[in-house]
Coordinates of C-alpha atoms in Angstrom, one line a residue:
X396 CA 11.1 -66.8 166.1
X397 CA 12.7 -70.0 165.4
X398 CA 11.6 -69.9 161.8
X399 CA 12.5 -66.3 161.5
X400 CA 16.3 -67.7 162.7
X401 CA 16.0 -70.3 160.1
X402 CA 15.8 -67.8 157.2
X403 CA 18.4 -65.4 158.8
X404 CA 20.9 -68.3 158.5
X405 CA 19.7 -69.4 154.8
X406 CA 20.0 -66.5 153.4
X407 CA 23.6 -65.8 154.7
X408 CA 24.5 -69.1 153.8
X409 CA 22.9 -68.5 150.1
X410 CA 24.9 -64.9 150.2
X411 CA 28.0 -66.4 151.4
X412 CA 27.8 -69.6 148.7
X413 CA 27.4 -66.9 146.4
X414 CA 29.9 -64.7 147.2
X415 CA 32.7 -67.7 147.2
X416 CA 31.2 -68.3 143.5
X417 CA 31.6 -64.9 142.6
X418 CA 35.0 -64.7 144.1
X419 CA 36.2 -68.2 142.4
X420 CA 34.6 -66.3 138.6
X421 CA 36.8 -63.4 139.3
X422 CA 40.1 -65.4 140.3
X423 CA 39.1 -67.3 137.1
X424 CA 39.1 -64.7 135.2
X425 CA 42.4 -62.9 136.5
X426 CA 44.1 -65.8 136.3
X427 CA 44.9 -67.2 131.9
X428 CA 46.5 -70.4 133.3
X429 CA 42.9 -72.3 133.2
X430 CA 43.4 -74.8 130.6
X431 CA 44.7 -77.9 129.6
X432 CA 47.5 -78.7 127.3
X433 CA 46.2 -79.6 123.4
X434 CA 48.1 -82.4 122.5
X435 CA 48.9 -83.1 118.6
X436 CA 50.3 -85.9 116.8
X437 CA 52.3 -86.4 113.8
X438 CA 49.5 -88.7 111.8
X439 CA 47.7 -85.1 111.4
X440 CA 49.6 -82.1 112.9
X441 CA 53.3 -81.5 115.0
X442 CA 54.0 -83.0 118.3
X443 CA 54.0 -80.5 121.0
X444 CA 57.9 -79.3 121.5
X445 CA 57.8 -78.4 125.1
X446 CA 60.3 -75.8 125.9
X447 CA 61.3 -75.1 129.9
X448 CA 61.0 -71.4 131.1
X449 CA 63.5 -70.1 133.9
X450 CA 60.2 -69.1 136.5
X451 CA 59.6 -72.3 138.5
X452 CA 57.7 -75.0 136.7
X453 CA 56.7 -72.7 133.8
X454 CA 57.1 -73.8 130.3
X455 CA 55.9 -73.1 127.1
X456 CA 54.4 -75.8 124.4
X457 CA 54.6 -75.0 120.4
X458 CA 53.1 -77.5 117.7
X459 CA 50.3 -77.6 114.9
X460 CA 46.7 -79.7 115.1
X461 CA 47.3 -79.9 110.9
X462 CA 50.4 -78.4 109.7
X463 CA 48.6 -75.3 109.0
X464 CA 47.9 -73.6 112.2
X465 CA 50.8 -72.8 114.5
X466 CA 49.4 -73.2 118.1
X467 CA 51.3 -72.0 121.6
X468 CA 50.8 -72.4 125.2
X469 CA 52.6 -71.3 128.7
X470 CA 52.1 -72.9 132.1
X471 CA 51.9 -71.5 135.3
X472 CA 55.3 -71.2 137.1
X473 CA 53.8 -73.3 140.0
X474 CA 52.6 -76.4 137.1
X475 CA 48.8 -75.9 137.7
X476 CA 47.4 -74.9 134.3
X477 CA 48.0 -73.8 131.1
X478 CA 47.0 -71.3 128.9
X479 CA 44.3 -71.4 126.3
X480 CA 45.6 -72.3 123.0
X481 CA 46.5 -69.8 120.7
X482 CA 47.1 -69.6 117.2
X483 CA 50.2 -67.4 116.2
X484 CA 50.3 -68.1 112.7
X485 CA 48.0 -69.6 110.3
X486 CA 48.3 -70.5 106.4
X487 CA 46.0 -72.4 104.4
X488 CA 48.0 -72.6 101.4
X489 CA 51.5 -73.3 102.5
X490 CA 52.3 -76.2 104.8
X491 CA 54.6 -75.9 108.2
X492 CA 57.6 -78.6 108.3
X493 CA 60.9 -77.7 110.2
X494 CA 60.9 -75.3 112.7
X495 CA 64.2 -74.3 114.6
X496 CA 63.5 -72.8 118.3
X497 CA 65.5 -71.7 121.2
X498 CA 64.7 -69.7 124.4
X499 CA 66.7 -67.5 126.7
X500 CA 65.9 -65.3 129.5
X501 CA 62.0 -65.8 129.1
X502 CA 61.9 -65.4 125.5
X503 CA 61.4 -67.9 122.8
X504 CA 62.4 -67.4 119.3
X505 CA 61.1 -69.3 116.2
X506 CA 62.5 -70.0 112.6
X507 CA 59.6 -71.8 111.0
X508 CA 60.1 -73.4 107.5
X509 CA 56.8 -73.8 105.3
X510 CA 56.4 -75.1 101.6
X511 CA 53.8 -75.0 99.1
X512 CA 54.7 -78.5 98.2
X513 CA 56.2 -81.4 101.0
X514 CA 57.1 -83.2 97.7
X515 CA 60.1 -81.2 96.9
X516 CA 62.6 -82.4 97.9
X517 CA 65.0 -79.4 96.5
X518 CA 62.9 -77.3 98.9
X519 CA 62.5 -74.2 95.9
X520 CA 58.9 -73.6 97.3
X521 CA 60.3 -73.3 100.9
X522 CA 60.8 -70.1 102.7
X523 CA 61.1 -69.1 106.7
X524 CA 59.5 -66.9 109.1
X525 CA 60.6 -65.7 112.5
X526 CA 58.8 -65.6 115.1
X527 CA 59.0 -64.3 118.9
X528 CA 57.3 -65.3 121.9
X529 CA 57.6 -63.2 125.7
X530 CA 55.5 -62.5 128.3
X531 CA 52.0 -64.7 127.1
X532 CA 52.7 -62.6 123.9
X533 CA 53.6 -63.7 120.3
X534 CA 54.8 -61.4 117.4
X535 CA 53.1 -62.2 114.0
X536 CA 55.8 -63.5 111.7
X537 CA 58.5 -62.1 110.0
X538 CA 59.7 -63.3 106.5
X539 CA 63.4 -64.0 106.9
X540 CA 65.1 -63.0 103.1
X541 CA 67.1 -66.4 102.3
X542 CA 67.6 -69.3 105.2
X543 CA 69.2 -68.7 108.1
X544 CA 71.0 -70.9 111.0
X545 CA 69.5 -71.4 114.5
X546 CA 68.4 -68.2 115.9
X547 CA 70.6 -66.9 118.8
X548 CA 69.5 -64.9 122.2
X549 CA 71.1 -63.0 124.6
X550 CA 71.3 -64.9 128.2
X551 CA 68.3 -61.9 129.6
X552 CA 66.2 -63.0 126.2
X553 CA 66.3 -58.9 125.1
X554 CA 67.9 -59.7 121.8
X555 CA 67.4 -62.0 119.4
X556 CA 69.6 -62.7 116.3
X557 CA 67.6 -64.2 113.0
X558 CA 69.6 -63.7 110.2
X559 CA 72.7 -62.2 108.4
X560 CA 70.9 -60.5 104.9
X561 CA 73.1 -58.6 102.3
X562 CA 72.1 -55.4 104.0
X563 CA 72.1 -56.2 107.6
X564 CA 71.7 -58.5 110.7
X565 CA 68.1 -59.1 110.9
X566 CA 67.5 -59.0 114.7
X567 CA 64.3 -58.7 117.3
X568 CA 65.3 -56.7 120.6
X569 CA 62.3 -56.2 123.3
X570 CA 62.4 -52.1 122.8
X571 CA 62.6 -52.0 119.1
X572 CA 60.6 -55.3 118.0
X573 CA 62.2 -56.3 114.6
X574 CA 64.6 -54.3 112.6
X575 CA 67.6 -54.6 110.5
X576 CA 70.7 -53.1 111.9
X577 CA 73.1 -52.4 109.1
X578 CA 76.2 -53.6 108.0
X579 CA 79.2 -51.3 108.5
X580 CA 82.7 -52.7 108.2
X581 CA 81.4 -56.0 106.7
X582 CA 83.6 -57.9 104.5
X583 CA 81.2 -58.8 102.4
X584 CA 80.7 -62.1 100.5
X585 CA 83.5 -63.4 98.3
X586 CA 85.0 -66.6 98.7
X587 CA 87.1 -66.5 96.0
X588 CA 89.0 -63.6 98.3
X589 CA 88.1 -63.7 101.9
X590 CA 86.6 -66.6 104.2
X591 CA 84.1 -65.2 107.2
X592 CA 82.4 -66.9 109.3
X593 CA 78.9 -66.5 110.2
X594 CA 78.2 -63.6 113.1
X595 CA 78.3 -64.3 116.8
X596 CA 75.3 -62.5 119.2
X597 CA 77.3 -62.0 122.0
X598 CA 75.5 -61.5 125.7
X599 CA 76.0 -57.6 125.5
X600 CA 74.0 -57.4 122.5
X601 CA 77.2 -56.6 119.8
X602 CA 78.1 -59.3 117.0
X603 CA 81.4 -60.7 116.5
X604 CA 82.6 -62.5 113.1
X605 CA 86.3 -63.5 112.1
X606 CA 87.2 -62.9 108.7
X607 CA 90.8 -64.1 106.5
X608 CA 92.1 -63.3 103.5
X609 CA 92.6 -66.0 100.9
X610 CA 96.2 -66.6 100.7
X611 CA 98.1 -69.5 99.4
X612 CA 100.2 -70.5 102.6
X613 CA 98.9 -68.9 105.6
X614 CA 95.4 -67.7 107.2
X615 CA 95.2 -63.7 109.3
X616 CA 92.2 -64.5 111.2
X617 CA 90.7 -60.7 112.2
X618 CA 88.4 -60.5 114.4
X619 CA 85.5 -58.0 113.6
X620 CA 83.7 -56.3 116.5
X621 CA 80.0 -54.3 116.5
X622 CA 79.0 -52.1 120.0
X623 CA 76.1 -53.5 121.4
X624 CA 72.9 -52.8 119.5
X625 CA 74.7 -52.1 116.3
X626 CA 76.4 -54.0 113.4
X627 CA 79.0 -51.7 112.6
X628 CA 82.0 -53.8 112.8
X629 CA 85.7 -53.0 113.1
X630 CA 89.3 -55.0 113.5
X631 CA 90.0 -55.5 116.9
X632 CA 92.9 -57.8 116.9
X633 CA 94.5 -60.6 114.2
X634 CA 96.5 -64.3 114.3
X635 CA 98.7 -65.2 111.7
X636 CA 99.2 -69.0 111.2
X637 CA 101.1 -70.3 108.3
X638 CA 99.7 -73.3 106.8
X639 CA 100.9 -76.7 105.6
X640 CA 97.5 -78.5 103.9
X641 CA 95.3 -77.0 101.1
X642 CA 93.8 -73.8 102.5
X643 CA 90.1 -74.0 102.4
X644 CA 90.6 -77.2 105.0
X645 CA 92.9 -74.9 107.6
X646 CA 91.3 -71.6 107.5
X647 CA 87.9 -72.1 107.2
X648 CA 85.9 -72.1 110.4
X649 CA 83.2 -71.1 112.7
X650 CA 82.5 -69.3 116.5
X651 CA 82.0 -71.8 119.3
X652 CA 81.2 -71.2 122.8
X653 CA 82.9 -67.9 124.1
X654 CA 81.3 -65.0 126.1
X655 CA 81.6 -61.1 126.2
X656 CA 85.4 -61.0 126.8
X657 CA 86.1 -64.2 125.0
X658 CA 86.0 -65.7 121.4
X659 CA 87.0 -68.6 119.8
X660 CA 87.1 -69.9 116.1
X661 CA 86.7 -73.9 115.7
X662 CA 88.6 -75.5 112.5
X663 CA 85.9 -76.9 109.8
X664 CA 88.1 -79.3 109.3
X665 CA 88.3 -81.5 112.8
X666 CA 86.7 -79.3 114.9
X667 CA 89.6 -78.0 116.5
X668 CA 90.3 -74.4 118.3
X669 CA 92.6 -72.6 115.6
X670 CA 92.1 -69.0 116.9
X671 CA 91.8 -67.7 120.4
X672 CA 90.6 -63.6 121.4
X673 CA 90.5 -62.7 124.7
X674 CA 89.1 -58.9 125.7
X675 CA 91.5 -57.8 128.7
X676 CA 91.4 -54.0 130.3
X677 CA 94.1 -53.3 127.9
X678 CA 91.7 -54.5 124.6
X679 CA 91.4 -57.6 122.6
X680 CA 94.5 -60.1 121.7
X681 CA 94.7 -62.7 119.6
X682 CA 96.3 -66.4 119.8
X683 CA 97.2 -69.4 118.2
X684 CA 94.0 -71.9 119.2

């Protein structure tokens, strides 16, 4: 009787030990935060860039093992694992060097720069590709026509601004993925006649950019406005200001800082606020910086 006990308690204890495995194999498998972080160095590949996520302790890692395979990671909000590693872009022939990257809202957006040949230094064989990553998901990459400046993200991470092309604002928004939204209203490039600046992803989604006339004594700053999800811009509101030095050094400038109902142009020259726009109930107004 005893012995019959004996084997009544082994085999729940076997059952048990095996159900516990089990259990731990299918938590295992639920769970993609199992591994750790690949580190790379800059002998051979790209230092990790570590980039911090708003959820807890979660972050998300970016770098190369050999300048030819672009590898990414996330970590657990509560810091216990990471990912596997993951390749989101691979190219044998072209070489990865400069990479611009900047997150909002759970998103991370990518500008990578690769060359055919790190020896020139006129960077003719360079060219850029965007890239997106939400969600434990990356985009494949997007060819960016020209170069661009830093990407720019709404605050929620929905919308992404890569690039201003001759036919439109190449964007990424979470519904649509990439597109190009086209210009309307733009007032196109000509230095000789006008001076804009660069356009402004603002948190709602719409673009703003400030364009002047070239006169010979004064700047009328306008300030061009899209609705959100668009970049059909119109006037809005405009600031005269006579100058006093050589044009191009007073009227030349770009968007700094600002929010939905506010926008302000900086002087090239000094870094100084020369035009101030402030959206009230009553539409936008223009001042003097």
């Amino acid at each position: 009787m005893r012995g019959v006990r004996t084997a009544i308690v082994v085999v729940v204890a076997v059952a048990l030990l095996a159900g516990a495995g089990l259990t731990a194999w299918r938590l295992l498998e639920r769970t993609p935060y199992h591994a750790a972080l690949a580190r790379y160095d800059a002998d051979r590949g790209i230092p990790n860039r570590i980039v911090e996520l708003p959820e807890g302790q979660a972050r998300w890692a970016y770098g190369s093992p050999d300048r030819h395979r672009l590898v990414v990671q996330w970590r657990d909000p509560d810091g216990s694992g990471w990912t596997a590693p993951r390749t989101v872009a691979s190219d044998a022939g072209d070489t990865a060097v400069d990479s611009m990257v900047r997150a909002a809202g759970g998103t991370v957006a990518i500008v990578q720069t690769w060359t055919s040949d790190v020896t020139d230094d006129q960077d003719a064989s360079a060219f850029q590709v965007a890239m997106v990553c939400r969600d434990l998901a990356c985009t494949s990459g997007r060819p960016i026509p020209g170069f661009t400046a830093e990407p720019q993200l709404t605050p929620d991470g929905r919308t992404v601004l890569f690039a201003e092309a001759r036919t439109g604002a190449i964007v990424w928004t979470v519904e649509d993925g990439y597109a190009e939204w086209p210009w309307s209203g733009h007032p196109g490039v000509a230095p000789r006649r006008t001076t804009t600046t660069r356009a402004q992803l603002a948190a709602d989604g719409s673009l703003r950019m400030v364009t002047s006339p070239n006169a010979p004594d004064r700047c009328v700053f306008t300030l061009l406005v899209s609705d959100p999800g668009t970049a059909a811009l119109a006037p809005v509101a405009t600031v005269k200001r006579r100058v006093h030095r050589p044009r191009e050094e007073s009227c030349g400038g770009y968007l700094a800082g600002g929010n939905v109902d506010r926008v302000r142009l900086v002087s090239d020259a000094g870094g100084k606020p020369i035009a101030v726009f402030v959206r009230t109930d009553a539409g936008w107004t223009g001042a003097r910086g």
